[in-house]
CSV table of C-alpha atoms in Angstrom, one decimal:
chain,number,residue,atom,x,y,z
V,150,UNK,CA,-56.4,50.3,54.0
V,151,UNK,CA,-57.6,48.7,50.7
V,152,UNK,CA,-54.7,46.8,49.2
V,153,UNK,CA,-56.6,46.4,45.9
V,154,UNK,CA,-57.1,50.5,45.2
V,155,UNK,CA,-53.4,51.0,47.0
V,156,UNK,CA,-51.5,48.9,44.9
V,157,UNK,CA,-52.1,50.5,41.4
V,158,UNK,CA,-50.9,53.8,43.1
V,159,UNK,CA,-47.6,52.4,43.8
V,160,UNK,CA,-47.6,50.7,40.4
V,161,UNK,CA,-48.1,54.0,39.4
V,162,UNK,CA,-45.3,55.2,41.0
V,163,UNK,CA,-42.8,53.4,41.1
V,164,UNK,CA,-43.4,53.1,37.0
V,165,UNK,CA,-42.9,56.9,37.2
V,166,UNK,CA,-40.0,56.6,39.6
V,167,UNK,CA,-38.1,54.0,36.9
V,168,UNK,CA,-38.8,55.7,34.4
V,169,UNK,CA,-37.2,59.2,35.5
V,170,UNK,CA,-34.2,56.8,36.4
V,171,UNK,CA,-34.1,55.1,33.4
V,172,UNK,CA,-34.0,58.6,30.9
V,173,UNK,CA,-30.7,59.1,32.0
V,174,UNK,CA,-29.0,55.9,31.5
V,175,UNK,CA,-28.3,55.9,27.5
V,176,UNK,CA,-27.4,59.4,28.0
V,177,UNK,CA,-25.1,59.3,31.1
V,178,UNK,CA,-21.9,57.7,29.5
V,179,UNK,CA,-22.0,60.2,26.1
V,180,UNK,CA,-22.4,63.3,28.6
V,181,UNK,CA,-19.6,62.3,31.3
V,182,UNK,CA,-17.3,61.6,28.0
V,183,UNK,CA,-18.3,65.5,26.5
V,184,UNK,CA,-17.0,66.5,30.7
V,185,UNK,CA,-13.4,64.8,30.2
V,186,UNK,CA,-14.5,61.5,32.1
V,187,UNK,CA,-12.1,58.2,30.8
V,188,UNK,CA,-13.5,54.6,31.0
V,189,UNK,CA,-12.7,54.6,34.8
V,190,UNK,CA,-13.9,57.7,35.9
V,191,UNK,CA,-17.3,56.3,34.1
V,192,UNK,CA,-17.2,53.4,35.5
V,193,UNK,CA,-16.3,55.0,39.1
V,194,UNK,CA,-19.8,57.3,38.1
V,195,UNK,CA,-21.9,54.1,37.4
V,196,UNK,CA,-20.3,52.6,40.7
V,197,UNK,CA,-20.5,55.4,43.5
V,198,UNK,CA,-24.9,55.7,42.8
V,199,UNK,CA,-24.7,51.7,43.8
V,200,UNK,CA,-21.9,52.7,46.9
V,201,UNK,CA,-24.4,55.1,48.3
V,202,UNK,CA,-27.5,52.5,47.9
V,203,UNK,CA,-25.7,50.1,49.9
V,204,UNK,CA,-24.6,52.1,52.5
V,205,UNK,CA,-27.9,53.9,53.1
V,206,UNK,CA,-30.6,51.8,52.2
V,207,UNK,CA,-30.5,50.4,55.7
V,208,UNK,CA,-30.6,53.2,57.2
V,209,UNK,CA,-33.7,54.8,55.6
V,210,UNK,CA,-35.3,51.5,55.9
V,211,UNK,CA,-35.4,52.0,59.9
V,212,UNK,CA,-35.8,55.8,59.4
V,213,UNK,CA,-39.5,54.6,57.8
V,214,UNK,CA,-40.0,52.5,60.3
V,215,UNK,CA,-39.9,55.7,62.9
V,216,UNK,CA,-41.4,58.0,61.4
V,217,UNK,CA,-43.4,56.4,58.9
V,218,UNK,CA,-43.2,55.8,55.0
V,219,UNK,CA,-44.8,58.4,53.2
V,220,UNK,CA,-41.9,60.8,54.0
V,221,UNK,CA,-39.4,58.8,53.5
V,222,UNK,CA,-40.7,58.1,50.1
V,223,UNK,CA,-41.1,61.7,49.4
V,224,UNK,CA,-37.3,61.9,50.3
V,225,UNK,CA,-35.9,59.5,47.9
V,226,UNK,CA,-38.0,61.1,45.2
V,227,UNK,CA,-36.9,63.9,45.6
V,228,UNK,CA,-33.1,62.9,45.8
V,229,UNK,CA,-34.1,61.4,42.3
V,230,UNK,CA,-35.5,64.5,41.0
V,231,UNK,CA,-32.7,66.8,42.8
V,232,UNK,CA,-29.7,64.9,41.6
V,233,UNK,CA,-31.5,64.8,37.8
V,234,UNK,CA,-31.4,68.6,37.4
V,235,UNK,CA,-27.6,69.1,39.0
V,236,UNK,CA,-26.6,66.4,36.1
V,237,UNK,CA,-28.4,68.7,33.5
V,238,UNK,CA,-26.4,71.8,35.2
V,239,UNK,CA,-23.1,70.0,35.7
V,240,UNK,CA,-20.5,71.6,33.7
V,241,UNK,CA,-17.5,69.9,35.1
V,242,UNK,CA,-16.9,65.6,35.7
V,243,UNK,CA,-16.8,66.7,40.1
V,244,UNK,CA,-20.2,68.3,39.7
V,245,UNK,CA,-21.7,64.9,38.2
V,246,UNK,CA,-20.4,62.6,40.8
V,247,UNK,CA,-21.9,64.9,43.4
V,248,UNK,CA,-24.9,64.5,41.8
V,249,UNK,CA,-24.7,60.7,41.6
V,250,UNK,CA,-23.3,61.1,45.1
V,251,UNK,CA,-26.9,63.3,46.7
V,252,UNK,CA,-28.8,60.7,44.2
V,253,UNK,CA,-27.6,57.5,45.2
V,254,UNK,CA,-27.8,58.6,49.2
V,255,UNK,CA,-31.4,60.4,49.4
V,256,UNK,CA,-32.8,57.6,46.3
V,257,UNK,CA,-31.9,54.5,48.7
V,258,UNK,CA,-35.3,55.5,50.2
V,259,UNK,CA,-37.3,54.4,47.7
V,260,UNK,CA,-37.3,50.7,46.8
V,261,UNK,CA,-37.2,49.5,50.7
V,262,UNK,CA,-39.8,51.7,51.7
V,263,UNK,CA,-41.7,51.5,48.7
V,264,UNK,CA,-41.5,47.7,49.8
V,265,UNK,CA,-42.1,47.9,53.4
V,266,UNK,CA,-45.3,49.8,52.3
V,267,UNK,CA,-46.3,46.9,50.8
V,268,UNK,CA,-45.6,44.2,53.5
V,269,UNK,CA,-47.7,46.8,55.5
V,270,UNK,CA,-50.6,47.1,53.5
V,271,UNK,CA,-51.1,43.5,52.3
V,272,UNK,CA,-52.0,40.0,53.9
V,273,UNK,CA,-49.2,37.4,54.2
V,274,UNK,CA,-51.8,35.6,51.7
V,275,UNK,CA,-51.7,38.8,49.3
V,276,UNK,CA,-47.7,39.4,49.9
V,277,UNK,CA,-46.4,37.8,47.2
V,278,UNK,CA,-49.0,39.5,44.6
V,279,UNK,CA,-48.1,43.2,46.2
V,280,UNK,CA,-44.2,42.7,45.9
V,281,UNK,CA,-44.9,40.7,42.2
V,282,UNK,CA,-46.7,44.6,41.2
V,283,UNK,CA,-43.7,46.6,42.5
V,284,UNK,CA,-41.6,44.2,40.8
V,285,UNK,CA,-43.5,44.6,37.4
V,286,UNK,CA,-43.9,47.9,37.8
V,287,UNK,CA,-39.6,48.6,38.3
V,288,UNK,CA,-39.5,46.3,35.5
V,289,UNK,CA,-41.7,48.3,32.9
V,290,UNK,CA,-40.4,51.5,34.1
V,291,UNK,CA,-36.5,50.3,33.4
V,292,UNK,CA,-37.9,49.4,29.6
V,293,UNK,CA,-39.3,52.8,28.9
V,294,UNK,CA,-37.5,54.6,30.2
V,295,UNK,CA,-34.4,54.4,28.1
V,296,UNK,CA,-36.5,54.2,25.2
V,297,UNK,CA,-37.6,57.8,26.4
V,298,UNK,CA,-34.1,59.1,27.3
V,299,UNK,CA,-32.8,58.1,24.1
V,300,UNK,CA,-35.5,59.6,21.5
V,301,UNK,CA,-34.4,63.1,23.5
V,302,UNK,CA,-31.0,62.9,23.2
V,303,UNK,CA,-31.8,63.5,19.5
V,304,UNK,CA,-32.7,67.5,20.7
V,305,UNK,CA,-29.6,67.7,23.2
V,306,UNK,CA,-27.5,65.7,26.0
V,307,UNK,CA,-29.0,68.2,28.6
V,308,UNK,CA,-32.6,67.7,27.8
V,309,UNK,CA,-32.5,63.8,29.1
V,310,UNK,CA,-31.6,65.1,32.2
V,311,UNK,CA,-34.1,68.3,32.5
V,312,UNK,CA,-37.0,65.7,31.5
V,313,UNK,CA,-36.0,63.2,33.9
V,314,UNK,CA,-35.7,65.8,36.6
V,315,UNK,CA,-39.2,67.0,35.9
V,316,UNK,CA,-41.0,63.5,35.5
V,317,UNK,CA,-39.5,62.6,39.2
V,318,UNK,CA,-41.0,65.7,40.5
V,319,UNK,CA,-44.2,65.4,39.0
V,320,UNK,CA,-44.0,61.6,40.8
V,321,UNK,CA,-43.2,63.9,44.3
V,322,UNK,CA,-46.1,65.9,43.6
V,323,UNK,CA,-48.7,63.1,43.1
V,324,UNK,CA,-46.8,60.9,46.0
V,325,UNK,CA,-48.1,63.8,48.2
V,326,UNK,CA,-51.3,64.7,47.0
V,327,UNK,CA,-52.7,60.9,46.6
V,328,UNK,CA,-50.6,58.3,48.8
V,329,UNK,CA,-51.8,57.8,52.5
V,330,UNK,CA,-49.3,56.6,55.1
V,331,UNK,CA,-49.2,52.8,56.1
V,332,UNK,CA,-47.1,52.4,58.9
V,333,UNK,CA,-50.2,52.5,60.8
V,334,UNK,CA,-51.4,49.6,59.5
V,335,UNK,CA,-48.4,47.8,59.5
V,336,UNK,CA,-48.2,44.1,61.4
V,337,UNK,CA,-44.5,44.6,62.5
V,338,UNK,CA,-45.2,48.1,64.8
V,339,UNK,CA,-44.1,45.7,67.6
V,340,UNK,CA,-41.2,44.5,66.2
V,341,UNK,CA,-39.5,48.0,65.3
V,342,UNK,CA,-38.2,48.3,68.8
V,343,UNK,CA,-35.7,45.7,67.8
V,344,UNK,CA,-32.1,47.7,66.2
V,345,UNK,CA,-31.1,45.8,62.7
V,346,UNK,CA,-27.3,45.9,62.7
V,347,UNK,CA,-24.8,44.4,60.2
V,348,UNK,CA,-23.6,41.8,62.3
V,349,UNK,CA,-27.2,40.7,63.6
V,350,UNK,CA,-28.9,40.3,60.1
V,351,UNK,CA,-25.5,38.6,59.0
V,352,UNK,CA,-25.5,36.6,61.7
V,353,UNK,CA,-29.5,36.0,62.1
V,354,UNK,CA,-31.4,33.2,61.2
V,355,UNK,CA,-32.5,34.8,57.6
V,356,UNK,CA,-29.0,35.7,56.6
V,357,UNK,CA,-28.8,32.9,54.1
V,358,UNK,CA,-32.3,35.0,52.4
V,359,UNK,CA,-29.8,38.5,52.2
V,360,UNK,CA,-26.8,36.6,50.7
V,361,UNK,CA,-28.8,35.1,48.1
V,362,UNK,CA,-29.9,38.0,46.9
V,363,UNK,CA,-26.5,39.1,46.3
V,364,UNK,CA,-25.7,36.3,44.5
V,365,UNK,CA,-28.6,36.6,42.4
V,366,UNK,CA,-28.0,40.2,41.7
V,367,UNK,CA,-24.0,39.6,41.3
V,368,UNK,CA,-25.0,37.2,38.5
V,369,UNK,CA,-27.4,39.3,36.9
V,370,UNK,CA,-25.5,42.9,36.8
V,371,UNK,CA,-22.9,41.1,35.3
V,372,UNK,CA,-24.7,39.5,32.6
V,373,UNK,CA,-26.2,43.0,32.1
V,374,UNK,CA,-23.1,44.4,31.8
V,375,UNK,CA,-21.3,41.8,29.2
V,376,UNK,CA,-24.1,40.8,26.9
V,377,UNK,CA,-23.4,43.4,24.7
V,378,UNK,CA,-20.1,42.2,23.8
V,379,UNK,CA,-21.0,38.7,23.7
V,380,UNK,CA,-24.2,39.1,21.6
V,381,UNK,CA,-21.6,41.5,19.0
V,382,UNK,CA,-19.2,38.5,19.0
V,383,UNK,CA,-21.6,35.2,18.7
V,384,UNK,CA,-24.6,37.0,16.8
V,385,UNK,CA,-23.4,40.2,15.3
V,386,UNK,CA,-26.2,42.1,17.1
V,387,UNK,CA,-25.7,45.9,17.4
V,388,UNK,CA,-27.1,48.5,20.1
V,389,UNK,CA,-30.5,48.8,18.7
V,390,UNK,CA,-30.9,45.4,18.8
V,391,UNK,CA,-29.7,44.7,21.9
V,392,UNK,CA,-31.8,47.7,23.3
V,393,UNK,CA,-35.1,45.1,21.6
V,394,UNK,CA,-33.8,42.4,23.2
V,395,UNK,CA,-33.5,43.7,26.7
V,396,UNK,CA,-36.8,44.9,26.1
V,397,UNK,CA,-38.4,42.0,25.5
V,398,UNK,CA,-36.3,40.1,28.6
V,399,UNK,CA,-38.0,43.2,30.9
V,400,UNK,CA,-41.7,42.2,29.4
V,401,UNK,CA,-41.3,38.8,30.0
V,402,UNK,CA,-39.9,39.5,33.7
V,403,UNK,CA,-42.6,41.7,33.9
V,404,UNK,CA,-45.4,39.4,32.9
V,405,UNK,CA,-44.5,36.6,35.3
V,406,UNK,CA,-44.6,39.2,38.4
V,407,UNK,CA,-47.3,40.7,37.5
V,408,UNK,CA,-49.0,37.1,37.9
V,409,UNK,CA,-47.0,36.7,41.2
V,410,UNK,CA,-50.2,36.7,43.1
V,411,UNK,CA,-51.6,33.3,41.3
V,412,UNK,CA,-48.3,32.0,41.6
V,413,UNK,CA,-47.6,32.1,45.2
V,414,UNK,CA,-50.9,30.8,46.0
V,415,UNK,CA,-50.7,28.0,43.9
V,416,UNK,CA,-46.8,26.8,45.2
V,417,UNK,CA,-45.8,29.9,48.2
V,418,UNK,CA,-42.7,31.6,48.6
V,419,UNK,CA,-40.2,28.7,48.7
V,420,UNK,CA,-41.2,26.9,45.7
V,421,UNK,CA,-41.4,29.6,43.7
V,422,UNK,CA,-37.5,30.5,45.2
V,423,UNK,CA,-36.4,27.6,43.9
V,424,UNK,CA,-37.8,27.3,40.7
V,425,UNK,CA,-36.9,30.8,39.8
V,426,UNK,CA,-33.3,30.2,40.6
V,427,UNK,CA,-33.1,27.1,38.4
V,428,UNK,CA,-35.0,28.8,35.4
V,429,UNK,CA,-32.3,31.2,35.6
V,430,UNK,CA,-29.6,28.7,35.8
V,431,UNK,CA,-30.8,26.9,32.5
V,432,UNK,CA,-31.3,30.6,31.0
V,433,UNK,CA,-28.0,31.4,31.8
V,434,UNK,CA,-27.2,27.9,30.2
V,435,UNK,CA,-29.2,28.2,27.1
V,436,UNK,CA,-27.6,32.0,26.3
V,437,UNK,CA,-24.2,30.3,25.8
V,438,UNK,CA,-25.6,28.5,22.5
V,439,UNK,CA,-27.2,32.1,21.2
V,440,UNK,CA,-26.5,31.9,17.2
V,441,UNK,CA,-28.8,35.4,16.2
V,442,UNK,CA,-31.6,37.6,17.4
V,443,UNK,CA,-34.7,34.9,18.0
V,444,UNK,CA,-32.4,32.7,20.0
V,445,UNK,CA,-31.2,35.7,22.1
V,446,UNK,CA,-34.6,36.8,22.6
V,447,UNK,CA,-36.0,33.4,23.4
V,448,UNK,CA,-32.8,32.5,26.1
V,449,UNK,CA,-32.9,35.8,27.7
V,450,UNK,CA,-36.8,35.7,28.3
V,451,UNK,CA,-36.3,32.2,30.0
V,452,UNK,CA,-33.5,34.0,32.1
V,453,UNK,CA,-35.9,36.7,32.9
V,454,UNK,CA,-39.0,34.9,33.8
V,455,UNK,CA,-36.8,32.8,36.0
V,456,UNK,CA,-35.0,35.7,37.6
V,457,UNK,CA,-38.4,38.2,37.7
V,458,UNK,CA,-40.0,35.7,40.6
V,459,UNK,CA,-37.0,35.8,42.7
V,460,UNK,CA,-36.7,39.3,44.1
V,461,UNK,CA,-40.4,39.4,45.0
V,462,UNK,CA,-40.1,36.3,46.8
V,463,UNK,CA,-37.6,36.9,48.6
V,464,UNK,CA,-38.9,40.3,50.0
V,465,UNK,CA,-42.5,38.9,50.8
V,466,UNK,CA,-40.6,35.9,52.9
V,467,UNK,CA,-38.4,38.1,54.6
V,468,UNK,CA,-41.2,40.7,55.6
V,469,UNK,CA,-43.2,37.5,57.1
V,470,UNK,CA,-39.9,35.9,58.6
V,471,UNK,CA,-37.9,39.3,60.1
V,472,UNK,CA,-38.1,40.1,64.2
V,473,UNK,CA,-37.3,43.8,62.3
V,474,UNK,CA,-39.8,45.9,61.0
V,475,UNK,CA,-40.9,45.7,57.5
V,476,UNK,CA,-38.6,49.3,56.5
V,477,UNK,CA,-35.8,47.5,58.4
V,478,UNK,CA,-35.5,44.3,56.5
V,479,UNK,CA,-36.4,45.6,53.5
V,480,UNK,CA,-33.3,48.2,53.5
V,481,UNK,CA,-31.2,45.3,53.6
V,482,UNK,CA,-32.4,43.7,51.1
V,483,UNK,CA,-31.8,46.3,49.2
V,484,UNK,CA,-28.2,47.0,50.6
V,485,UNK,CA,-27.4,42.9,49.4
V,486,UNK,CA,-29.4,44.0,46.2
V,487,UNK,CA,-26.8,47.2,45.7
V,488,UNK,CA,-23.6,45.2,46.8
V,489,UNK,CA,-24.2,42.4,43.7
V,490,UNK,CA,-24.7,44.9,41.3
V,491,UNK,CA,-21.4,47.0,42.6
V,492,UNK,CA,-19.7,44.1,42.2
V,493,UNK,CA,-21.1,42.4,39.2
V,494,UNK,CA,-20.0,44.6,36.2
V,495,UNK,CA,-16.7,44.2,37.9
V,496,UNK,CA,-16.2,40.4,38.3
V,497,UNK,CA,-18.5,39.8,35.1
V,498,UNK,CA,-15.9,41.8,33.0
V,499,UNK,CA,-13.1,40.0,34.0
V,500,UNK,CA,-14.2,36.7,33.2
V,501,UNK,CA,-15.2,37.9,29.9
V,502,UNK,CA,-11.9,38.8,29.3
V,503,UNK,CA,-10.8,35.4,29.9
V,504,UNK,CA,-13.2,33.5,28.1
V,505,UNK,CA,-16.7,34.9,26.6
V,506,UNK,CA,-18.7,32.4,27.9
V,507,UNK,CA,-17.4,32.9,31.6
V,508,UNK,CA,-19.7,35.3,33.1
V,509,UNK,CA,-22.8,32.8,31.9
V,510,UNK,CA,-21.1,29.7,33.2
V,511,UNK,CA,-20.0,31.7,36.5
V,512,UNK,CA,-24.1,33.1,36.4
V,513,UNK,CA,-25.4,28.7,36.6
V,514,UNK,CA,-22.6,28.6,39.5
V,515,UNK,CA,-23.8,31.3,41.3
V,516,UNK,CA,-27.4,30.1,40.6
V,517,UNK,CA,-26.5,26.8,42.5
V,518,UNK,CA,-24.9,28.5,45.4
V,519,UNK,CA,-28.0,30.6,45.8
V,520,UNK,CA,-30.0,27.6,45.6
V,521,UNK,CA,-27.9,25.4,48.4
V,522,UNK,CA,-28.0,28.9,50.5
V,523,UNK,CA,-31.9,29.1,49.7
V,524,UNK,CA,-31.9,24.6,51.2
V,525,UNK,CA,-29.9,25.6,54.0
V,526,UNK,CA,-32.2,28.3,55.1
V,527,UNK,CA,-34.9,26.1,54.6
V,528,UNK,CA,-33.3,23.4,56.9
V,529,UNK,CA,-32.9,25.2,59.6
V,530,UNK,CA,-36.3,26.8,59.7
V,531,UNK,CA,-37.6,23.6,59.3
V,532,UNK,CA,-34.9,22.6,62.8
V,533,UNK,CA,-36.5,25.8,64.2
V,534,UNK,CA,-40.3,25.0,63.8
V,535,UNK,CA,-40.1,21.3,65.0
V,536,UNK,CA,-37.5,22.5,68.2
């Protein structure tokens, strides 16, 4: 299989698949209010998608590892476009956590597998590039997205939902007309023998790789979920504004993976580990001094270029590294991803009720604990190669 025609299908597709996913997120906390939700039963809706990620990422990870990846693909979109229009019919608060419920279980199929199909498509020399393209493309797709969803609220709350439901489907529809299964080509076929389980990949000689993931996502979710307040308090910026700014964070995330490809050739997987974490150390760093809109935009760009390389790093080491197949380690991945960002908003809006400044400070410490995880992991493999 030709990496270089598969990969803009996937780019294709997963922009479609974030976009759909993104429609709904202005919309979703105005249309729970209109069904009765409080603050908690919102933020117990935001939550339970993340629950069901983390519990079943895994799982469909090693289900494409059976049977293959175009299905399972198929499946998650579909769970997308499925849980989309019960959220447009919902007309009581139980009917919308069902739908985030079916969502968050069947839509844990797409990022691993969408992943493991590019572990098994690419070279280890290529990798990096083919995660660095999913990356960009989840990226652009999380900018426009809400753009999309809030220019159609204008018309109705329903209508977000109905349109998001109908992009996903129309992403099904091309999945199974255009995208040719992978597993087939796959370089781990004789590793999926091998049963992932909690305890091994905890256990296992990549587990420092997983929990830095979560840190990296615990740190981000809850600077995603604070900045609003802060930027109100230290630059008087409003919802439109910060809307721009995150905008511009997600282009410049999006630029540097795109370039992922250039980048891991020149320095490979570790380096670029390691550099990422510490430019989003001194991001997290340089946000505390924000004073208006440049030097948000400016501090949150350096947080995002630094942040951007990580993920697709990560997953291109681990698919080279795992005794799993590619679907396998992948859904893990995820899970760690989904745990950080269950837990982020959580942690990150307590500190900021302490101090303002807290969940940034608390982002360069988990930053360094991510990096002496990411040494540590490097140590041993180092122990391992020379034993």
């Amino acid at each position: 299989m030709n990496a270089k025609k598969v990969l803009p299908i996937l780019f294709l597709i997963m922009f479609l698949v974030m976009v759909g996913f993104g429609i709904i997120i202005p919309v979703l906390p105005f249309y729970a209010e209109e069904l009765g939700a409080s603050p908690t039963e919102l933020g117990l809706l935001m939550a339970v998608y993340s629950l069901m990620q983390f519990i079943f990422a895994p799982m469909w990870g090693r289900v494409s590892d059976r049977v293959g990846r175009k299905p399972v693909i198929m499946i998650g979109i579909f769970g997308l476009s499925l849980s989309f229009f019960m959220l447009a019919l919902s007309t009581q608060l139980w009917m919308l956590f069902a739908a985030r419920i079916i969502g968050g279980i069947l839509s844990a199929a797409n990022m691993p597998t969408v992943t493991a199909y590019v572990a098994d498509i690419t070279s280890e020399n290529d990798r990096g590039k083919g995660m660095g393209v999913i990356g960009a493309a989840t990226g652009l797709g999380f900018i426009f997205g809400p753009a999309i969803g809030g220019v159609f609220t204008n018309v109705n709350l329903h209508t977000p939902f109905y349109l998001a439901g109908i992009v996903s489907f129309l992403t099904l529809v091309l999945v199974m007309l255009v995208l040719q299964e992978s597993i087939h080509y796959s370089t781990s076929n004789n590793r999926t023998k091998r049963n992932g389980t909690w305890s091994k990949v905890v256990r296992g000689p990549l587990a420092m790789l997983y929990f830095l993931q979560f840190f990296i996502s615990l740190s981000l979710s809850g600077l995603e979920a604070t900045f609003a307040y802060f930027a109100a308090v230290k630059a008087g910026l409003d919802s439109v504004t910060l809307g721009y700014l995150f905008m511009i964070m997600g282009l410049a995330s999006a630029v540097v993976q795109g370039s992922m490809g250039k980048l891991t050739k020149l320095f490979g997987e570790a380096r670029i580990i390691q550099m990422g974490i510490l430019v989003s150390a001194v991001g997290f760093g340089l946000i505390l001094f924000t004073e208006n809109f440049t030097t948000a935009a400016i501090f949150l760009s350096v947080f995002g270029v630094g942040n951007g390389v990580i993920r697709p790093s990560v997953s291109s080491l681990l698919t080279k590294k795992s005794s799993y197949g590619h679907g396998t380690a992948t859904g893990y991945l995820a899970s760690f991803d989904s745990l950080g960002r269950i837990a982020g908003p959580v942690i990150g809006g307590l500190l900021y009720s302490m101090a303002i400044g807290l969940p940034y400070i608390s982002g360069i410490l988990l930053s360094m604990i991510a990096l002496v995880l990411f040494q540590g992991y490097r140590a041993r493999e180092s122990m391992r190669v020379r034993g």
